[in-house]
Amino acid sequence: MSTVLNPVGELSEAVVNESMQKGSGDSVIKFGVIGYGYWGPNVVRNLDQQDGSKVIAVCDKSPTARKRIHKSYPHVKVVSETADLLSSTDIDAIAIVTPVWTHYELTKAALEHGKHVFVEKPFTSDSAQAEELINLAAKKKLMIMVDHTFLFTGAVKKIGQLLDEGALGKIYYYDSTRVNLGLFQHDVNVIWDLAPHDLSIIDHLIKETPEAVSATGQTHLNGHEDVAFITVYFPNKIIAHINVNWLSPVKVRTTLIGGEKKMLVWNDLEADEKIKIYDKGVHISSREGLYNLLVNYRSGDMWAPQVEQVEALKQELAYFVDCVSNNHKPFNDGEAGLRVVKLLEAANQSVSKRGALVHL
Ligand SMILES: NC(=O)c1ccc[n+]([C@@H]2O[C@H](COP(=O)([O-])OP(=O)(O)OC[C@H]3O[C@@H](n4cnc5c(N)ncnc54)[C@H](O)[C@@H]3O)[C@@H](O)[C@H]2O)c1
């Protein structure tokens, strides 16, 4: 199988764990996939196509979904009960691509059956569940990877590289707008649906532990908040703001990152030039004898760095296979999933108190 480099190699930590038995260098990792709704087909397609993995069986409760699987993958076993997947000794790892409220039960069952787990975002419905699963995986010497897909996009990798090189200088803020019309979810609000993307990105990019969250939101249609504004406070005056909305007439995926030296705009809907870096900034000085501050604005060049065009999920699944095969601890592991769940919980708590600050 091909070995895939960890896209942010420095964060990956080798697990010196000889008893991690699934996967042994060049072997093929055999998968069972649970859930073939909207996102599941992308997971199955990538696992089916890539070297180093094989889809043995796919499970979905819906007969329509099962028909679709059978049509696209006649060589794959199609089942309606998760027990049929979990009890198979032929399967090394389970990909869980079902709604959030099922993640805990299914991940727990998979770990108890000795399978590594690739589970969708958000990891679980609450942090107690995530902690229990992390402990269970450690006890069983199995791996959990949480699908934080955006960390594998060319854009986030490029931004991470720029921040690590200090190209923007000291970070002031991260400000994301992630809005569109729908898709309304039945089990979670817009925060739990869309904000995991930004929360996993800031968890990954901002090398500080968040201190507090304040969030406001409103329910209009189905009892779940469909519009929300989340603010995350970090040490060193770094602030992150995330606007998520299912009631927007247009789709917007724009993030601003302001730094002391330079400022960055990431428009994920741009085909080319997704990232633009502006040599713009503000410098405050005071002149002797003057009591007022002088605000100097700098406006220099703009440039658009090359961004790798990759299917993020393809890279992520290759990374999962590589981690399982070579006993590497992924950077988007259960702990990363737990950090995101804690921020989501804090945001929900704050929304229920109309924006009250929730300390982490
Ligand atoms: N990483 C991403 O960018 C991304 C994108 C979309 C969705 N997701 C995540 O993927 C997960 C699934 O989302 P979706 O939009 O595909 O949902 P969906 O409702 O479209 O599909 C879920 C499928 O799972 C099946 N299912 C549910 N419980 C089951 C069970 N116990 N056993 C077998 N089958 C079961 C359903 O029948 C359905 O076909 C969610 O956690 C969501 O947040 C991630």
Tab-separated table of C-alpha atoms and ligand atoms in Angstrom:
chain	number	residue	atom	x	y	z
A	1	MET	CA	0.000	0.000	0.000
A	2	SER	CA	1.087	3.581	-0.521
A	3	THR	CA	2.279	5.430	2.517
A	4	VAL	CA	0.701	8.861	2.838
A	5	LEU	CA	2.505	11.609	4.630
A	6	ASN	CA	0.711	13.233	7.481
A	7	PRO	CA	-0.251	16.634	6.067
A	8	VAL	CA	0.805	18.310	9.283
A	9	GLY	CA	3.511	15.884	10.173
A	10	GLU	CA	4.769	17.738	13.186
A	11	LEU	CA	1.520	17.164	15.041
A	12	SER	CA	1.408	13.457	14.476
A	13	GLU	CA	2.736	11.416	17.303
A	14	ALA	CA	4.038	7.907	16.825
A	15	VAL	CA	2.254	5.463	19.039
A	16	VAL	CA	4.763	3.029	20.406
A	17	ASN	CA	2.226	0.382	20.894
A	18	GLU	CA	3.248	-3.006	19.745
A	19	SER	CA	0.020	-4.613	20.759
A	20	MET	CA	-1.984	-2.460	18.338
A	21	GLN	CA	-2.715	-5.468	16.244
A	22	LYS	CA	-4.824	-4.351	13.325
A	23	GLY	CA	-2.713	-3.461	10.329
A	24	SER	CA	0.851	-4.441	9.786
A	25	GLY	CA	2.718	-2.200	7.364
A	26	ASP	CA	1.780	-3.402	3.888
A	27	SER	CA	-1.547	-5.052	4.667
A	28	VAL	CA	-4.914	-3.953	3.338
A	29	ILE	CA	-7.262	-2.519	5.960
A	30	LYS	CA	-10.720	-4.021	5.604
A	31	PHE	CA	-13.670	-1.752	6.315
A	32	GLY	CA	-17.280	-1.973	7.283
A	33	VAL	CA	-19.178	1.284	6.695
A	34	ILE	CA	-22.331	2.217	8.622
A	35	GLY	CA	-24.554	4.854	6.994
A	36	TYR	CA	-25.042	5.482	3.277
A	37	GLY	CA	-27.099	8.668	3.249
A	38	TYR	CA	-25.690	12.006	2.059
A	39	TRP	CA	-22.021	11.713	3.175
A	40	GLY	CA	-21.616	7.913	3.351
A	41	PRO	CA	-21.233	7.440	-0.453
A	42	ASN	CA	-18.152	9.718	-0.388
A	43	VAL	CA	-16.566	7.615	2.338
A	44	VAL	CA	-17.368	4.335	0.563
A	45	ARG	CA	-16.119	5.626	-2.811
A	46	ASN	CA	-12.755	6.715	-1.397
A	47	LEU	CA	-12.250	3.560	0.650
A	48	ASP	CA	-13.174	1.436	-2.363
A	49	GLN	CA	-10.836	3.268	-4.733
A	50	GLN	CA	-7.713	3.818	-2.671
A	51	ASP	CA	-4.803	1.437	-2.283
A	52	GLY	CA	-4.530	-0.036	1.152
A	53	SER	CA	-8.228	-0.331	1.965
A	54	LYS	CA	-11.090	-2.551	0.957
A	55	VAL	CA	-14.796	-2.165	1.696
A	56	ILE	CA	-16.111	-5.535	2.847
A	57	ALA	CA	-19.637	-4.519	3.847
A	58	VAL	CA	-21.908	-1.489	4.100
A	59	CYS	CA	-24.811	-1.250	6.501
A	60	ASP	CA	-27.823	1.031	6.319
A	61	LYS	CA	-31.221	0.749	7.944
A	62	SER	CA	-32.924	2.259	4.917
A	63	PRO	CA	-33.935	-0.162	2.113
A	64	THR	CA	-33.534	2.665	-0.447
A	65	ALA	CA	-29.974	3.289	0.694
A	66	ARG	CA	-29.235	-0.444	0.556
A	67	LYS	CA	-30.495	-0.560	-3.047
A	68	ARG	CA	-28.190	2.324	-3.964
A	69	ILE	CA	-25.180	0.606	-2.397
A	70	HIS	CA	-25.880	-2.634	-4.198
A	71	LYS	CA	-26.243	-0.847	-7.531
A	72	SER	CA	-22.938	1.030	-7.187
A	73	TYR	CA	-20.921	-1.708	-5.458
A	74	PRO	CA	-22.230	-5.150	-6.476
A	75	HIS	CA	-19.069	-6.758	-5.019
A	76	VAL	CA	-19.737	-5.353	-1.521
A	77	LYS	CA	-21.891	-7.098	1.072
A	78	VAL	CA	-24.959	-5.008	1.977
A	79	VAL	CA	-26.572	-5.454	5.392
A	80	SER	CA	-29.329	-3.831	7.436
A	81	GLU	CA	-28.036	-4.695	10.912
A	82	THR	CA	-24.816	-3.319	12.404
A	83	ALA	CA	-24.334	-6.614	14.293
A	84	ASP	CA	-23.538	-8.319	10.961
A	85	LEU	CA	-20.645	-5.914	10.411
A	86	LEU	CA	-19.363	-5.848	13.948
A	87	SER	CA	-19.235	-9.620	14.351
A	88	SER	CA	-17.269	-10.126	11.116
A	89	THR	CA	-13.714	-11.236	11.870
A	90	ASP	CA	-12.817	-10.122	8.356
A	91	ILE	CA	-13.276	-6.425	9.212
A	92	ASP	CA	-10.500	-4.333	10.813
A	93	ALA	CA	-12.129	-0.907	10.959
A	94	ILE	CA	-15.582	0.641	10.962
A	95	ALA	CA	-16.470	3.984	9.360
A	96	ILE	CA	-19.495	5.523	11.094
A	97	VAL	CA	-21.359	7.925	8.785
A	98	THR	CA	-24.678	8.228	10.585
A	99	PRO	CA	-26.372	11.120	12.454
A	100	VAL	CA	-24.631	12.510	15.538
A	101	TRP	CA	-26.934	10.924	18.117
A	102	THR	CA	-25.896	7.430	16.944
A	103	HIS	CA	-22.111	8.040	17.089
A	104	TYR	CA	-21.610	7.098	20.745
A	105	GLU	CA	-23.482	3.767	20.628
A	106	LEU	CA	-21.995	2.708	17.306
A	107	THR	CA	-18.424	3.723	18.186
A	108	LYS	CA	-18.679	1.947	21.526
A	109	ALA	CA	-19.989	-1.223	19.879
A	110	ALA	CA	-17.250	-1.107	17.227
A	111	LEU	CA	-14.499	-0.697	19.834
A	112	GLU	CA	-15.966	-3.477	21.968
A	113	HIS	CA	-15.749	-5.730	18.912
A	114	GLY	CA	-12.069	-4.845	18.476
A	115	LYS	CA	-12.429	-2.531	15.462
A	116	HIS	CA	-10.642	0.756	14.798
A	117	VAL	CA	-13.096	3.615	14.201
A	118	PHE	CA	-13.375	6.442	11.694
A	119	VAL	CA	-16.330	8.500	12.921
A	120	GLU	CA	-18.039	11.545	11.482
A	121	LYS	CA	-18.007	14.976	13.032
A	122	PRO	CA	-19.127	15.947	15.575
A	123	PHE	CA	-17.621	13.036	17.504
A	124	THR	CA	-20.424	12.603	20.047
A	125	SER	CA	-23.488	14.362	21.475
A	126	ASP	CA	-21.683	15.327	24.685
A	127	SER	CA	-18.211	15.366	26.214
A	128	ALA	CA	-18.870	12.574	28.754
A	129	GLN	CA	-19.571	10.194	25.876
A	130	ALA	CA	-16.402	11.299	24.070
A	131	GLU	CA	-14.271	10.793	27.188
A	132	GLU	CA	-15.704	7.310	27.728
A	133	LEU	CA	-14.934	6.325	24.130
A	134	ILE	CA	-11.386	7.707	24.312
A	135	ASN	CA	-10.750	5.622	27.437
A	136	LEU	CA	-12.299	2.532	25.888
A	137	ALA	CA	-10.157	2.888	22.745
A	138	ALA	CA	-7.026	3.301	24.890
A	139	LYS	CA	-7.939	0.214	26.929
A	140	LYS	CA	-8.561	-1.819	23.795
A	141	LYS	CA	-5.488	-0.337	22.053
A	142	LEU	CA	-7.609	0.774	19.120
A	143	MET	CA	-7.687	3.974	17.137
A	144	ILE	CA	-10.384	6.620	16.840
A	145	MET	CA	-10.190	9.199	14.063
A	146	VAL	CA	-12.830	11.927	13.874
A	147	ASP	CA	-13.678	13.178	10.398
A	148	HIS	CA	-12.542	16.801	10.576
A	149	THR	CA	-12.411	16.946	6.786
A	150	PHE	CA	-11.419	20.591	6.447
A	151	LEU	CA	-8.034	19.939	8.068
A	152	PHE	CA	-7.126	17.993	4.934
A	153	THR	CA	-8.051	20.690	2.418
A	154	GLY	CA	-5.312	22.418	0.476
A	155	ALA	CA	-6.532	25.757	1.892
A	156	VAL	CA	-6.267	24.828	5.575
A	157	LYS	CA	-2.907	23.151	5.003
A	158	LYS	CA	-1.631	26.315	3.288
A	159	ILE	CA	-2.996	28.578	6.046
A	160	GLY	CA	-1.377	26.339	8.682
A	161	GLN	CA	1.929	26.598	6.847
A	162	LEU	CA	1.660	30.405	6.613
A	163	LEU	CA	0.839	30.723	10.314
A	164	ASP	CA	3.669	28.385	11.296
A	165	GLU	CA	6.101	30.432	9.209
A	166	GLY	CA	4.863	33.577	10.986
A	167	ALA	CA	3.814	35.158	7.661
A	168	LEU	CA	0.846	36.920	9.297
A	169	GLY	CA	2.672	37.769	12.514
A	170	LYS	CA	0.824	37.635	15.806
A	171	ILE	CA	-2.797	36.536	15.194
A	172	TYR	CA	-5.550	38.982	16.165
A	173	TYR	CA	-8.693	37.180	14.989
A	174	TYR	CA	-10.358	34.409	12.956
A	175	ASP	CA	-13.740	35.364	11.517
A	176	SER	CA	-15.759	32.864	9.502
A	177	THR	CA	-19.072	33.088	7.667
A	178	ARG	CA	-20.494	29.667	6.826
A	179	VAL	CA	-24.055	30.208	5.639
A	180	ASN	CA	-26.440	28.709	3.092
A	181	LEU	CA	-30.088	27.755	2.613
A	182	GLY	CA	-30.559	24.446	4.512
A	183	LEU	CA	-29.904	21.591	4.771
A	184	PHE	CA	-32.079	21.565	7.912
A	185	GLN	CA	-31.055	18.728	10.226
A	186	HIS	CA	-33.674	16.996	12.365
A	187	ASP	CA	-31.481	16.029	15.294
A	188	VAL	CA	-29.077	18.956	15.800
A	189	ASN	CA	-29.046	22.737	15.475
A	190	VAL	CA	-26.995	24.728	12.980
A	191	ILE	CA	-24.146	25.022	15.509
A	192	TRP	CA	-23.681	21.253	15.765
A	193	ASP	CA	-24.139	20.873	12.009
A	194	LEU	CA	-21.870	23.568	10.565
A	195	ALA	CA	-19.655	24.950	13.344
A	196	PRO	CA	-17.630	21.709	13.868
A	197	HIS	CA	-15.815	22.658	10.656
A	198	ASP	CA	-14.598	26.017	11.981
A	199	LEU	CA	-14.090	24.778	15.527
A	200	SER	CA	-11.857	21.961	14.290
A	201	ILE	CA	-9.979	24.451	12.101
A	202	ILE	CA	-9.336	26.897	14.944
A	203	ASP	CA	-8.455	24.009	17.269
A	204	HIS	CA	-5.864	22.996	14.702
A	205	LEU	CA	-4.543	26.408	13.639
A	206	ILE	CA	-4.568	28.463	16.820
A	207	LYS	CA	-1.998	26.999	19.138
A	208	GLU	CA	-3.727	28.261	22.272
A	209	THR	CA	-6.335	26.657	24.505
A	210	PRO	CA	-9.653	28.524	24.309
A	211	GLU	CA	-10.804	30.176	27.530
A	212	ALA	CA	-14.483	30.963	27.029
A	213	VAL	CA	-17.363	30.905	24.559
A	214	SER	CA	-20.282	33.228	24.040
A	215	ALA	CA	-22.995	32.408	21.517
A	216	THR	CA	-26.384	33.652	20.447
A	217	GLY	CA	-28.847	31.944	18.159
A	218	GLN	CA	-32.488	31.746	17.248
A	219	THR	CA	-34.963	29.023	16.323
A	220	HIS	CA	-37.453	29.896	13.608
A	221	LEU	CA	-38.757	26.757	11.987
A	222	ASN	CA	-38.108	23.289	13.417
A	223	GLY	CA	-37.271	23.917	17.070
A	224	HIS	CA	-33.508	23.896	16.504
A	225	GLU	CA	-31.438	27.088	16.172
A	226	ASP	CA	-31.084	27.807	12.458
A	227	VAL	CA	-29.024	31.011	12.825
A	228	ALA	CA	-26.143	31.399	15.293
A	229	PHE	CA	-23.179	33.606	16.108
A	230	ILE	CA	-20.380	32.072	18.167
A	231	THR	CA	-17.447	33.879	19.734
A	232	VAL	CA	-14.477	31.973	21.144
A	233	TYR	CA	-11.990	33.766	23.392
A	234	PHE	CA	-8.366	32.628	23.494
A	235	PRO	CA	-5.443	33.866	25.584
A	236	ASN	CA	-3.246	36.622	24.131
A	237	LYS	CA	-6.267	38.576	22.890
A	238	ILE	CA	-6.984	36.169	20.026
A	239	ILE	CA	-10.685	36.084	19.236
A	240	ALA	CA	-12.600	33.812	16.863
A	241	HIS	CA	-16.072	34.463	15.509
A	242	ILE	CA	-18.215	32.023	13.557
A	243	ASN	CA	-21.488	32.840	11.830
A	244	VAL	CA	-23.505	29.747	10.873
A	245	ASN	CA	-26.911	29.975	9.214
A	246	TRP	CA	-29.348	27.670	7.403
A	247	LEU	CA	-31.534	30.586	6.350
A	248	SER	CA	-29.184	32.448	4.062
A	249	PRO	CA	-30.313	33.196	0.493
A	250	VAL	CA	-26.753	32.718	-0.724
A	251	LYS	CA	-23.965	30.324	0.127
A	252	VAL	CA	-20.961	32.029	1.716
A	253	ARG	CA	-17.772	30.341	2.870
A	254	THR	CA	-15.451	33.192	3.707
A	255	THR	CA	-12.928	33.412	6.503
A	256	LEU	CA	-10.795	36.401	7.472
A	257	ILE	CA	-7.674	35.940	9.545
A	258	GLY	CA	-6.155	39.157	10.818
A	259	GLY	CA	-2.544	39.251	11.889
A	260	GLU	CA	-0.178	41.913	13.095
A	261	LYS	CA	1.898	41.744	9.896
A	262	LYS	CA	-0.569	40.613	7.236
A	263	MET	CA	-4.215	39.704	6.753
A	264	LEU	CA	-5.686	36.767	4.929
A	265	VAL	CA	-8.987	36.132	3.157
A	266	TRP	CA	-10.000	32.542	2.424
A	267	ASN	CA	-12.948	32.220	0.071
A	268	ASP	CA	-13.582	28.512	-0.204
A	269	LEU	CA	-16.048	29.006	-3.063
A	270	GLU	CA	-13.363	30.445	-5.364
A	271	ALA	CA	-12.137	27.885	-7.873
A	272	ASP	CA	-8.673	29.462	-8.043
A	273	GLU	CA	-7.042	31.893	-5.671
A	274	LYS	CA	-8.949	30.596	-2.647
A	275	ILE	CA	-6.521	32.374	-0.347
A	276	LYS	CA	-5.444	35.975	-0.702
A	277	ILE	CA	-2.903	37.573	1.570
A	278	TYR	CA	-2.995	41.305	2.015
A	279	ASP	CA	-0.004	43.238	3.153
A	280	LYS	CA	-2.292	45.507	5.131
A	281	GLY	CA	-2.171	46.429	8.760
A	282	VAL	CA	-2.342	49.049	11.423
A	283	HIS	CA	0.472	50.448	13.493
A	284	ILE	CA	-0.130	52.607	16.541
A	285	SER	CA	2.476	55.060	17.688
A	286	SER	CA	2.547	58.034	20.006
A	287	ARG	CA	4.626	61.137	19.552
A	288	GLU	CA	6.410	62.734	22.421
A	289	GLY	CA	4.573	65.748	23.643
A	290	LEU	CA	1.330	64.589	22.055
A	291	TYR	CA	-1.321	62.911	24.128
A	292	ASN	CA	-3.211	61.417	21.216
A	293	LEU	CA	-2.153	58.198	19.504
A	294	LEU	CA	-1.171	58.116	15.881
A	295	VAL	CA	-2.815	55.388	13.871
A	296	ASN	CA	-0.844	54.459	10.780
A	297	TYR	CA	-2.473	52.312	8.116
A	298	ARG	CA	-0.326	50.191	5.866
A	299	SER	CA	-1.634	49.086	2.482
A	300	GLY	CA	0.754	47.039	0.385
A	301	ASP	CA	0.544	44.213	-2.139
A	302	MET	CA	-1.881	41.348	-2.320
A	303	TRP	CA	-0.797	37.866	-3.376
A	304	ALA	CA	-2.533	34.533	-3.806
A	305	PRO	CA	-0.438	31.512	-2.887
A	306	GLN	CA	-0.757	28.202	-4.707
A	307	VAL	CA	-3.263	25.957	-2.956
A	308	GLU	CA	-3.089	22.205	-3.479
A	309	GLN	CA	-6.226	20.915	-5.264
A	310	VAL	CA	-7.073	17.682	-3.487
A	311	GLU	CA	-10.152	15.849	-2.331
A	312	ALA	CA	-9.762	16.344	1.403
A	313	LEU	CA	-11.690	13.212	2.370
A	314	LYS	CA	-9.523	11.097	0.073
A	315	GLN	CA	-6.385	12.341	1.837
A	316	GLU	CA	-7.944	11.913	5.247
A	317	LEU	CA	-8.985	8.307	4.623
A	318	ALA	CA	-5.553	7.507	3.224
A	319	TYR	CA	-4.101	9.027	6.402
A	320	PHE	CA	-6.436	6.859	8.536
A	321	VAL	CA	-5.299	3.734	6.703
A	322	ASP	CA	-1.687	4.815	7.103
A	323	CYS	CA	-2.137	5.474	10.831
A	324	VAL	CA	-3.786	2.077	11.383
A	325	SER	CA	-1.219	0.255	9.261
A	326	ASN	CA	1.767	1.892	10.896
A	327	ASN	CA	0.479	2.379	14.446
A	328	HIS	CA	0.554	6.164	14.314
A	329	LYS	CA	-1.670	8.280	16.499
A	330	PRO	CA	-3.650	10.643	14.223
A	331	PHE	CA	-3.730	14.360	15.040
A	332	ASN	CA	-7.519	14.337	14.471
A	333	ASP	CA	-8.040	11.649	17.094
A	334	GLY	CA	-10.713	11.266	19.774
A	335	GLU	CA	-9.061	13.987	21.870
A	336	ALA	CA	-9.390	16.456	18.975
A	337	GLY	CA	-13.023	15.385	18.598
A	338	LEU	CA	-13.574	15.938	22.328
A	339	ARG	CA	-12.112	19.467	22.208
A	340	VAL	CA	-14.600	20.348	19.445
A	341	VAL	CA	-17.512	18.767	21.352
A	342	LYS	CA	-16.599	20.818	24.444
A	343	LEU	CA	-16.772	24.022	22.380
A	344	LEU	CA	-20.123	22.957	20.883
A	345	GLU	CA	-21.511	22.212	24.347
A	346	ALA	CA	-20.329	25.583	25.621
A	347	ALA	CA	-21.925	27.303	22.609
A	348	ASN	CA	-25.277	25.579	23.237
A	349	GLN	CA	-25.112	26.492	26.927
A	350	SER	CA	-24.413	30.108	26.077
A	351	VAL	CA	-27.230	30.247	23.495
A	352	SER	CA	-29.684	29.057	26.161
A	353	LYS	CA	-28.590	32.050	28.298
A	354	ARG	CA	-28.739	34.552	25.439
A	355	GLY	CA	-25.004	34.890	24.976
A	356	ALA	CA	-23.760	34.593	28.572
A	357	LEU	CA	-20.047	33.865	28.747
A	358	VAL	CA	-19.317	30.169	29.359
A	359	HIS	CA	-15.835	29.480	30.730
A	360	LEU	CA	-14.138	26.338	29.512
B	1	LIG	N1	-17.251	15.725	7.048
B	1	LIG	C1	-18.152	16.386	6.351
B	1	LIG	O1	-17.850	17.327	5.616
B	1	LIG	C2	-19.579	15.972	6.480
B	1	LIG	C3	-20.516	16.346	5.519
B	1	LIG	C4	-21.842	15.924	5.686
B	1	LIG	C5	-22.192	15.157	6.784
B	1	LIG	N2	-21.229	14.826	7.704
B	1	LIG	C6	-21.573	14.034	8.889
B	1	LIG	O2	-21.902	12.733	8.473
B	1	LIG	C7	-22.869	12.163	9.352
B	1	LIG	C8	-24.057	11.665	8.516
B	1	LIG	O3	-24.617	12.786	7.867
B	1	LIG	P1	-25.519	12.592	6.544
B	1	LIG	O4	-25.817	13.985	6.098
B	1	LIG	O5	-24.880	11.636	5.600
B	1	LIG	O6	-26.824	11.933	7.176
B	1	LIG	P2	-28.007	11.185	6.397
B	1	LIG	O7	-29.186	11.249	7.311
B	1	LIG	O8	-28.122	11.697	5.004
B	1	LIG	O9	-27.507	9.673	6.288
B	1	LIG	C9	-27.367	8.836	7.394
B	1	LIG	C10	-27.633	7.402	6.952
B	1	LIG	O10	-27.357	6.557	8.087
B	1	LIG	C11	-28.370	5.555	8.178
B	1	LIG	N3	-28.436	5.130	9.569
B	1	LIG	C12	-28.744	5.877	10.653
B	1	LIG	N4	-28.616	5.160	11.777
B	1	LIG	C13	-28.222	3.922	11.405
B	1	LIG	C14	-27.903	2.736	12.120
B	1	LIG	N5	-27.980	2.672	13.444
B	1	LIG	N6	-27.528	1.659	11.410
B	1	LIG	C15	-27.457	1.714	10.056
B	1	LIG	N7	-27.743	2.809	9.328
B	1	LIG	C16	-28.112	3.901	9.994
B	1	LIG	C17	-29.636	6.249	7.663
B	1	LIG	O11	-30.581	5.310	7.201
B	1	LIG	C18	-29.091	7.138	6.553
B	1	LIG	O12	-29.114	6.486	5.295
B	1	LIG	C19	-23.209	13.265	10.361
B	1	LIG	O13	-22.448	13.078	11.518
B	1	LIG	C20	-22.772	14.551	9.659
B	1	LIG	O14	-22.394	15.566	10.558
B	1	LIG	C21	-19.953	15.200	7.568
